[in-house]
XYZ file of N, CA, C and O in Angstrom:
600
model
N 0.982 -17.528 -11.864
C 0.415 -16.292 -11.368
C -0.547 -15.747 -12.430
O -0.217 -15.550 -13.600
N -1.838 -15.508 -11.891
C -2.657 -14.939 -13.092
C -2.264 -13.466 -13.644
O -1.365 -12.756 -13.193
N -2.864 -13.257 -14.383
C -2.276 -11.934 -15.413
C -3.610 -10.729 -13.971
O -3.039 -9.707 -13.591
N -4.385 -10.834 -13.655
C -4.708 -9.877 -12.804
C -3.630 -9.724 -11.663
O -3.008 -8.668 -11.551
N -3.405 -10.860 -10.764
C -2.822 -10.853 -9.716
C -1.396 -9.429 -10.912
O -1.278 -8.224 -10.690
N -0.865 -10.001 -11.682
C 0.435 -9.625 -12.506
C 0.159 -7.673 -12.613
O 0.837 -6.648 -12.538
N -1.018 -8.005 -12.791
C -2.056 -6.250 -12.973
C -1.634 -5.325 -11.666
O -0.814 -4.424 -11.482
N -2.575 -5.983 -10.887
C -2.771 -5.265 -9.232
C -0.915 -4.816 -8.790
O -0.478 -3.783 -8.282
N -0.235 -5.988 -9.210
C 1.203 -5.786 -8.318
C 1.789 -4.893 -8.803
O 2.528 -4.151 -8.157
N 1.417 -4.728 -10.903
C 1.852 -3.144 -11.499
C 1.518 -2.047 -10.748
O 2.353 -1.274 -10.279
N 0.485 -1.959 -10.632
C -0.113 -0.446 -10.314
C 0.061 -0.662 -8.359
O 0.103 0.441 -7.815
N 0.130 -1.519 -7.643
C 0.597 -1.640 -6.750
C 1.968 -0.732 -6.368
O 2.048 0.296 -5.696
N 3.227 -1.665 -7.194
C 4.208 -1.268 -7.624
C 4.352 1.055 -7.834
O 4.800 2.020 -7.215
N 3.514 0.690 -9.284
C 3.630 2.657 -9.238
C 2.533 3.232 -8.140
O 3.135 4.076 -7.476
N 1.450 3.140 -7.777
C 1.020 3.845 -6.646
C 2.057 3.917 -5.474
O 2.478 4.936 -4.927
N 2.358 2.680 -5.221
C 3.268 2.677 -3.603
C 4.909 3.283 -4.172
O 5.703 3.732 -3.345
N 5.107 3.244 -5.036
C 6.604 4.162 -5.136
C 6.223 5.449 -5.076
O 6.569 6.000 -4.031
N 5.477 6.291 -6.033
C 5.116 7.718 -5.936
C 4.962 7.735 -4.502
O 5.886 8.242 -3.867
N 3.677 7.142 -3.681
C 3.172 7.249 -2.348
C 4.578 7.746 -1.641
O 4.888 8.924 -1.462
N 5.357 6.593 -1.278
C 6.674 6.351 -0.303
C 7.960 7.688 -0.765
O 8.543 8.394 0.059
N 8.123 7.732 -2.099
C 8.824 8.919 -2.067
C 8.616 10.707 -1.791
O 9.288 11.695 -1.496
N 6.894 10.228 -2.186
C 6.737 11.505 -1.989
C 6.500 12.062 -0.102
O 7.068 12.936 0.552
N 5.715 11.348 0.154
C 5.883 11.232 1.762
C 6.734 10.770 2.836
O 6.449 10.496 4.002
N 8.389 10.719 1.902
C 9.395 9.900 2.520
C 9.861 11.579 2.914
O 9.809 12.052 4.049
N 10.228 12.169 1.912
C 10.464 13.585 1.562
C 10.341 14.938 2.822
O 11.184 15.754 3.194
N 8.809 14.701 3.257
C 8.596 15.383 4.037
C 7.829 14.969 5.300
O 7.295 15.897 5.907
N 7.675 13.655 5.828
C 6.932 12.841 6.714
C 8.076 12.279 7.516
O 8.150 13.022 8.495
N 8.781 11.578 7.587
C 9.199 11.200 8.544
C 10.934 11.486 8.439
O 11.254 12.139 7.445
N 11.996 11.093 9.299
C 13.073 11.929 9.468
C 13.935 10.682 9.037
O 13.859 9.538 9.485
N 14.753 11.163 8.085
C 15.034 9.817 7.620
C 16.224 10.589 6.756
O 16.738 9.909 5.868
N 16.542 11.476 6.871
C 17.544 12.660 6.247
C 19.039 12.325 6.674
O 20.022 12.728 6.052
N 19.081 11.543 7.805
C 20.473 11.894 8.116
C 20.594 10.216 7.882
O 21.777 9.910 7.731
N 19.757 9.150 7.817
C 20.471 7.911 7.428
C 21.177 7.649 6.122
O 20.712 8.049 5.055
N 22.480 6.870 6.230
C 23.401 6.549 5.458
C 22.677 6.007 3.819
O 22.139 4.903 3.736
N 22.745 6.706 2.929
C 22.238 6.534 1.498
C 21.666 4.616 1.016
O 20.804 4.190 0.248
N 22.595 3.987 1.862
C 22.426 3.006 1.334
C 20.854 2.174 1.948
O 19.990 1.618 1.271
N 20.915 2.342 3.320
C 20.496 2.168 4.100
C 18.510 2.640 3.933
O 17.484 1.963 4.013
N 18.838 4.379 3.634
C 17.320 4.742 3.273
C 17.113 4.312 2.066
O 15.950 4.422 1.677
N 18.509 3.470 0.731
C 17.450 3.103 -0.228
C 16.755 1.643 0.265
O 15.542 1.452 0.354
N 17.517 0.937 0.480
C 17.088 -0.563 1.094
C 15.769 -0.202 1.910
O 14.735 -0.856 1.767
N 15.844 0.573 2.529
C 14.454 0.564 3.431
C 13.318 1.006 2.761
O 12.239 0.429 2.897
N 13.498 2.175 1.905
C 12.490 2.524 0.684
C 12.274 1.349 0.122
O 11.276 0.740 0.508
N 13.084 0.765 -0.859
C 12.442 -0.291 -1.919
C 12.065 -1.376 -0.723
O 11.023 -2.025 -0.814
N 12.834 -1.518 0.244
C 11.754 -2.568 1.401
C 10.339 -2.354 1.359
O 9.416 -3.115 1.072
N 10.374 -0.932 1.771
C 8.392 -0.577 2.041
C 7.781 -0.818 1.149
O 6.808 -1.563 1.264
N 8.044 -0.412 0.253
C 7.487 -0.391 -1.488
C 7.052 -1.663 -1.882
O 5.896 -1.891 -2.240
N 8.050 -2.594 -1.818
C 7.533 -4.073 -2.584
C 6.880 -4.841 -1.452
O 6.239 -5.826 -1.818
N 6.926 -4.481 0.421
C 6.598 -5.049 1.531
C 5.033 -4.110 1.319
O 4.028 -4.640 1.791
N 4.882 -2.776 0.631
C 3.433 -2.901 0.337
C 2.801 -3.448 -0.533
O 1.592 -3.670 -0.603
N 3.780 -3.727 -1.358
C 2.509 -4.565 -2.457
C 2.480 -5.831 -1.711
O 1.424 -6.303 -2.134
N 2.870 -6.547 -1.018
C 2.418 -7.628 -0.412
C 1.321 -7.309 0.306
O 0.253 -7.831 -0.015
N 1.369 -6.540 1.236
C 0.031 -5.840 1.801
C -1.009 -5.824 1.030
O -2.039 -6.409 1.365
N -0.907 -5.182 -0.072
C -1.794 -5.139 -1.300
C -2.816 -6.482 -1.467
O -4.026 -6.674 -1.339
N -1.420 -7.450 -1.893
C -1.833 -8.475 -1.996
C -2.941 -9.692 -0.841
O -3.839 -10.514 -1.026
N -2.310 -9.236 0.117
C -2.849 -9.712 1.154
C -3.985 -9.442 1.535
O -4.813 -10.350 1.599
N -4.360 -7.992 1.924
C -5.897 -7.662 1.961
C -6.519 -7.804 0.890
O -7.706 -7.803 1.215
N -6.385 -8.008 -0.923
C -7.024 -8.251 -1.684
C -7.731 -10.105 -1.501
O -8.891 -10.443 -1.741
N -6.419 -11.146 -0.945
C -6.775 -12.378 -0.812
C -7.769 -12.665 0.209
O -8.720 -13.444 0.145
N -7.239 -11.593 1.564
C -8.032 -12.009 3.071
C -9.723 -11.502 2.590
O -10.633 -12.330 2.644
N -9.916 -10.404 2.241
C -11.167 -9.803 1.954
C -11.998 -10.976 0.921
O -13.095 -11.499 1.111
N -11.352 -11.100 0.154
C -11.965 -11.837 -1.222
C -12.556 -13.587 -0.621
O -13.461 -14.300 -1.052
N -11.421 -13.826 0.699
C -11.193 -15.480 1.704
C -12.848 -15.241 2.581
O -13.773 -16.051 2.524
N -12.867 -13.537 3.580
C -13.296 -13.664 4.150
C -15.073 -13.169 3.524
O -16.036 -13.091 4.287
N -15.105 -13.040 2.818
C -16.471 -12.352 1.790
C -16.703 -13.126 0.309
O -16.773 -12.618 -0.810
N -16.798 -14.558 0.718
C -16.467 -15.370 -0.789
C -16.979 -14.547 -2.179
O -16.393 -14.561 -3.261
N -18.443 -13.708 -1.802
C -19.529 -13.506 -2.688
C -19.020 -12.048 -2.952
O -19.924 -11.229 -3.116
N -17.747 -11.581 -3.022
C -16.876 -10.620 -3.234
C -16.593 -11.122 -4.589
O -16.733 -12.344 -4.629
N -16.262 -10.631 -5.648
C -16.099 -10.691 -7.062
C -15.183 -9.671 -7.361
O -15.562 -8.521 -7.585
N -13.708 -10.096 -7.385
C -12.711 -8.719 -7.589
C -12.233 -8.805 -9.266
O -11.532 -7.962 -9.825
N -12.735 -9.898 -9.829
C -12.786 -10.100 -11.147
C -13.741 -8.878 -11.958
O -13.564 -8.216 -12.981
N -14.755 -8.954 -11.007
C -16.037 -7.450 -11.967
C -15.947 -7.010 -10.758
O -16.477 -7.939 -10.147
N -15.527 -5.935 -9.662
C -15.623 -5.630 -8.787
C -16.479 -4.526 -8.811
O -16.589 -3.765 -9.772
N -17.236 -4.417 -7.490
C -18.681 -3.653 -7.641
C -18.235 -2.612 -6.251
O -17.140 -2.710 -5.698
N -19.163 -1.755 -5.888
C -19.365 -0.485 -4.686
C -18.845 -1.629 -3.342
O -18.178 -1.227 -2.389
N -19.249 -2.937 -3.485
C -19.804 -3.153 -2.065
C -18.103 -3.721 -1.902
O -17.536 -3.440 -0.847
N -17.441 -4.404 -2.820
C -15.980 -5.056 -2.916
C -15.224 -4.354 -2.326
O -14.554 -4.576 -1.318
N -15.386 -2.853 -3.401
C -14.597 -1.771 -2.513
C -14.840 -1.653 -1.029
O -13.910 -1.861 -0.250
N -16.026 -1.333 -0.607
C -16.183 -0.813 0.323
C -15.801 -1.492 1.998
O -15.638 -0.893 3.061
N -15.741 -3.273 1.611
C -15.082 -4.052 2.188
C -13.744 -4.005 2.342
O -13.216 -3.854 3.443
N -13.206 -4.112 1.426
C -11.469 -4.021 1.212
C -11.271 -2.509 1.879
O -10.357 -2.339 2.686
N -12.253 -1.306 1.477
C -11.530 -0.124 2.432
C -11.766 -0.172 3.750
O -10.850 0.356 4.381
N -12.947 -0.751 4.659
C -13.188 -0.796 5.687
C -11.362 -1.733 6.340
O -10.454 -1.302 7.050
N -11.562 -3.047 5.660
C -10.575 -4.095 6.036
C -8.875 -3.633 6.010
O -8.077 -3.929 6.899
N -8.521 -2.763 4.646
C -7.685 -1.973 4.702
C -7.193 -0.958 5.872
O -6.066 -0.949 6.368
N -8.342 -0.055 6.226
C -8.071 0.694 7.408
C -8.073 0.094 8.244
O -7.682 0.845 9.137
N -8.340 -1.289 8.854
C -8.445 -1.372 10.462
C -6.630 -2.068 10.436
O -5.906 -1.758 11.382
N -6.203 -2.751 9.586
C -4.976 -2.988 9.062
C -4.175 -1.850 8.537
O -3.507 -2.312 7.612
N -3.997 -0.959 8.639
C -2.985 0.158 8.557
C -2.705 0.430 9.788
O -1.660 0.250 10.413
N -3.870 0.953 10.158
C -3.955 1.332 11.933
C -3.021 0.461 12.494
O -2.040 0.997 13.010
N -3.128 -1.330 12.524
C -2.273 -2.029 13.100
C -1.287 -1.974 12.895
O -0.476 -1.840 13.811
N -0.965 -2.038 11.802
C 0.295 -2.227 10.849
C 1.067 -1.100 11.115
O 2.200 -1.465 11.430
N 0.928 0.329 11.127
C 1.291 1.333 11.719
C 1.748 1.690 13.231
O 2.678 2.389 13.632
N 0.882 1.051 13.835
C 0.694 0.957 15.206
C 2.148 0.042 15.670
O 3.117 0.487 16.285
N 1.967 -1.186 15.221
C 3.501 -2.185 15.435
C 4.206 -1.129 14.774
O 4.304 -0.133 15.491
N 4.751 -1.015 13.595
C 5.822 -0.045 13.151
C 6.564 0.682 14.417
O 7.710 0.618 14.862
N 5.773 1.165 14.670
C 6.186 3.037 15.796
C 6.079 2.041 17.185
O 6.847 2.465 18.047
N 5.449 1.030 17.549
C 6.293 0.247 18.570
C 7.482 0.005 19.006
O 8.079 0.274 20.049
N 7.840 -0.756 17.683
C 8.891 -1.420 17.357
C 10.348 -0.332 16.854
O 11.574 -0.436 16.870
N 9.436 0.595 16.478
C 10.629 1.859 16.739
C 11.410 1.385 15.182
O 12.630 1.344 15.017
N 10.490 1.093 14.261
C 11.224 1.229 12.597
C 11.274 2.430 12.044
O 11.858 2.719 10.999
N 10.962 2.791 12.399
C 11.116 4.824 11.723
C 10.632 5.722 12.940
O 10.389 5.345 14.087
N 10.549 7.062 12.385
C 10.310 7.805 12.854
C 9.747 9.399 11.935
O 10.153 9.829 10.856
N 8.783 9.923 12.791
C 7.555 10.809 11.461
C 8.570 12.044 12.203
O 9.133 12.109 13.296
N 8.465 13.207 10.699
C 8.839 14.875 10.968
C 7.748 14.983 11.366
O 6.747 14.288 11.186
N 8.087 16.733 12.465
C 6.744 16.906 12.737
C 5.964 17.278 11.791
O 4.806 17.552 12.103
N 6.272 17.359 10.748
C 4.980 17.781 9.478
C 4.318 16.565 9.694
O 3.181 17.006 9.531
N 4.126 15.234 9.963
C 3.426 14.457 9.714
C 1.684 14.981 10.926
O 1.377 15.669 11.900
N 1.216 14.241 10.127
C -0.183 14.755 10.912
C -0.166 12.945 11.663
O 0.204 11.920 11.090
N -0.800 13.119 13.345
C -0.946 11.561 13.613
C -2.155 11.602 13.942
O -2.973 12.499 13.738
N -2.318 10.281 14.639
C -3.614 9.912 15.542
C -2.791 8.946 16.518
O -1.918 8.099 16.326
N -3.491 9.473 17.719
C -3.220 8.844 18.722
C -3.768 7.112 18.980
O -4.972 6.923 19.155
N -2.985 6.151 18.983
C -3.576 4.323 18.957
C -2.891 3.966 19.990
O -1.672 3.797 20.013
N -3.739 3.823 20.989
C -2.896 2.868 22.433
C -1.701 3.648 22.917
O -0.835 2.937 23.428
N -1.496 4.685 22.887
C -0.215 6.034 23.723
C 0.574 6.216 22.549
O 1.203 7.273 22.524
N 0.755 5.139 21.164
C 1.620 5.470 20.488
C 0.756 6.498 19.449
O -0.446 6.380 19.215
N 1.717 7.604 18.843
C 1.402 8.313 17.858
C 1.546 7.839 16.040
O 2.640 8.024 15.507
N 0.706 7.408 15.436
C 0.645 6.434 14.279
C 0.465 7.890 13.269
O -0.085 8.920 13.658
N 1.150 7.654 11.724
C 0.800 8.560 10.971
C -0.251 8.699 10.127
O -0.766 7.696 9.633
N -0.732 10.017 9.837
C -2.136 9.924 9.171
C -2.100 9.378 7.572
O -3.069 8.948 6.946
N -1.092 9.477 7.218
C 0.052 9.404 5.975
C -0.281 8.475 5.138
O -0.930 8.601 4.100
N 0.483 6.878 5.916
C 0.263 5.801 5.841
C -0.679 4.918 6.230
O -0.818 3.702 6.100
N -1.405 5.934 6.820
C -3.227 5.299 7.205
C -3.686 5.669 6.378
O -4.787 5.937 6.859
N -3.745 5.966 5.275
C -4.571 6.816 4.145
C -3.762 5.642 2.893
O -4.407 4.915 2.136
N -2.775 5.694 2.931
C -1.818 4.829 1.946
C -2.171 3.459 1.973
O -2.336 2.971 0.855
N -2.330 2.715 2.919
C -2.714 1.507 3.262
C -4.280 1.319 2.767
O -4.672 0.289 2.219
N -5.007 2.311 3.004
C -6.590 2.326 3.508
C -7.208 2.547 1.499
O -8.137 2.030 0.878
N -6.239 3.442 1.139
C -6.992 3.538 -0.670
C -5.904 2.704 -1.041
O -6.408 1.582 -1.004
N -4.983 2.604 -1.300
C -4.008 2.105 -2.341
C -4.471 0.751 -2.881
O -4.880 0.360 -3.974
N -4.243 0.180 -1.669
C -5.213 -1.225 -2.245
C -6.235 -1.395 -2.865
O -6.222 -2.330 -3.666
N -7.260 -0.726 -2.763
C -8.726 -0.817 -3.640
C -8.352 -0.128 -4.825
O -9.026 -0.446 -5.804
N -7.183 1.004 -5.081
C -7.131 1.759 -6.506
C -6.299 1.205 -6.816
O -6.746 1.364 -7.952
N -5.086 0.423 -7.029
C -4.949 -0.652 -7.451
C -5.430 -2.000 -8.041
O -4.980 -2.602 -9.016
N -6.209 -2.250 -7.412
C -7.317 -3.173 -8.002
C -8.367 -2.701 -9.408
O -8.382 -3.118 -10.567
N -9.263 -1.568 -8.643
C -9.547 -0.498 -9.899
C -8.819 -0.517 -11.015
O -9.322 -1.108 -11.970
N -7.631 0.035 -11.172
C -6.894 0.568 -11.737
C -6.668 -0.753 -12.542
O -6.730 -0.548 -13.754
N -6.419 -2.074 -12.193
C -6.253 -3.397 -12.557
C -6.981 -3.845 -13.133
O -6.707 -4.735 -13.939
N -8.415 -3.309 -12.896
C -9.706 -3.496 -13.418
C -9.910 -3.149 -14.708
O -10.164 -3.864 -15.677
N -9.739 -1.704 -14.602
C -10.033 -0.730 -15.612
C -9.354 -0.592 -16.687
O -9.782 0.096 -17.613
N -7.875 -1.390 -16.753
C -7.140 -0.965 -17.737
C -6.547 -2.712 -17.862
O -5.389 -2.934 -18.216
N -7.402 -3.711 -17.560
C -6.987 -4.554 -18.105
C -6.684 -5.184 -19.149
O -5.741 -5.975 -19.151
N -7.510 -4.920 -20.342
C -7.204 -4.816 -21.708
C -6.053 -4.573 -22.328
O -5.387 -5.274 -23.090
N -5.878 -3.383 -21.870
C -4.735 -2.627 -22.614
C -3.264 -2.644 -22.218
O -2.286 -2.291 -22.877
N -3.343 -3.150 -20.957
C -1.778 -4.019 -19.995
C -1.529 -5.308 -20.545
O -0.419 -5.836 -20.488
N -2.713 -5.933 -21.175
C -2.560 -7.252 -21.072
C -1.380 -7.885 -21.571
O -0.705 -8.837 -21.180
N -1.290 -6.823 -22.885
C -0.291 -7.201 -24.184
C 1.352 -6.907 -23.143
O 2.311 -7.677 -23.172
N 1.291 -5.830 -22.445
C 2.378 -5.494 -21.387
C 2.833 -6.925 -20.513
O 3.909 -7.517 -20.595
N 2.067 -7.145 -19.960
C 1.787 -8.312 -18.565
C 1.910 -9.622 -19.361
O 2.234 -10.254 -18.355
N 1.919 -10.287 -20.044
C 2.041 -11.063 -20.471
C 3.173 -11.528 -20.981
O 3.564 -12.675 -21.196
N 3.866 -10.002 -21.221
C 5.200 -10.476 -21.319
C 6.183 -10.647 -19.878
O 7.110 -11.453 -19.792
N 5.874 -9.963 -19.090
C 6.425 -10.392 -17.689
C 6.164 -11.955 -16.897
O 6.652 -12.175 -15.788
């Protein structure tokens, strides 16, 4: 595994935990499940987003060869956020199908095909991935000595 890929999954890792707890809190209803149960499903989402992460960083980079996430530029981003959002939307969309959770009404939605999807995790999906990468970017130097030991 390269020491970037090792990068992105750090800050992957702390963006999507802050993200998930803090919007676990007051977004969806998840108060009355059994302790064990909402932690398993938390650290589920959490490390099942950094795969996400991972995934739109590979598909974008597969489907845009002349994408460079090594020096990543305006246009990298701007791919990965376009590609990000149309993949949350989905990804969200199955979720609330399939009836895996359920949003408080504090959550703000948008309406996708009759189901109500959250604005939450369309926003989470849609930046996390590109500031992660950034973030992977920007502070690669100074992780390295970190990451290398993992």
């Amino acid at each position: 595994m390269s020491n970037l890929t090792k990068q992105i999954m750090l800050w992957a890792f702390i963006l999507h935990t802050g993200w998930e707890f803090g919007q676990c809190l007051f977004l969806y209803d998840m108060w009355d499940w059994p302790f064990l149960k909402a932690t398993i499903w938390m650290w589920g989402a959490i490390f099942g987003d950094i795969l996400i992460v991972l995934a739109l960083w590979k598909v974008s980079a597969t489907l845009v060869p002349s994408i460079n996430y090594s020096q990543p530029n305006a246009i990298s981003y701007l791919f990965l956020i376009v590609l990000s959002f149309v993949v949350s939307i989905l990804l969200e969309w199955i979720a609330i199908a399939l009836n895996l959770w359920e949003y408080s009404d504090a959550m703000p939605v948008l309406t996708v095909f009759s189901y109500e999807v959250g604005l939450s995790p369309i926003v989470q999906i849609t930046l996390l991935p590109a500031a992660s990468i950034y973030l992977a970017d920007r502070f690669s130097i100074k992780w390295k000595k970190i990451i290398d030991r993992i």
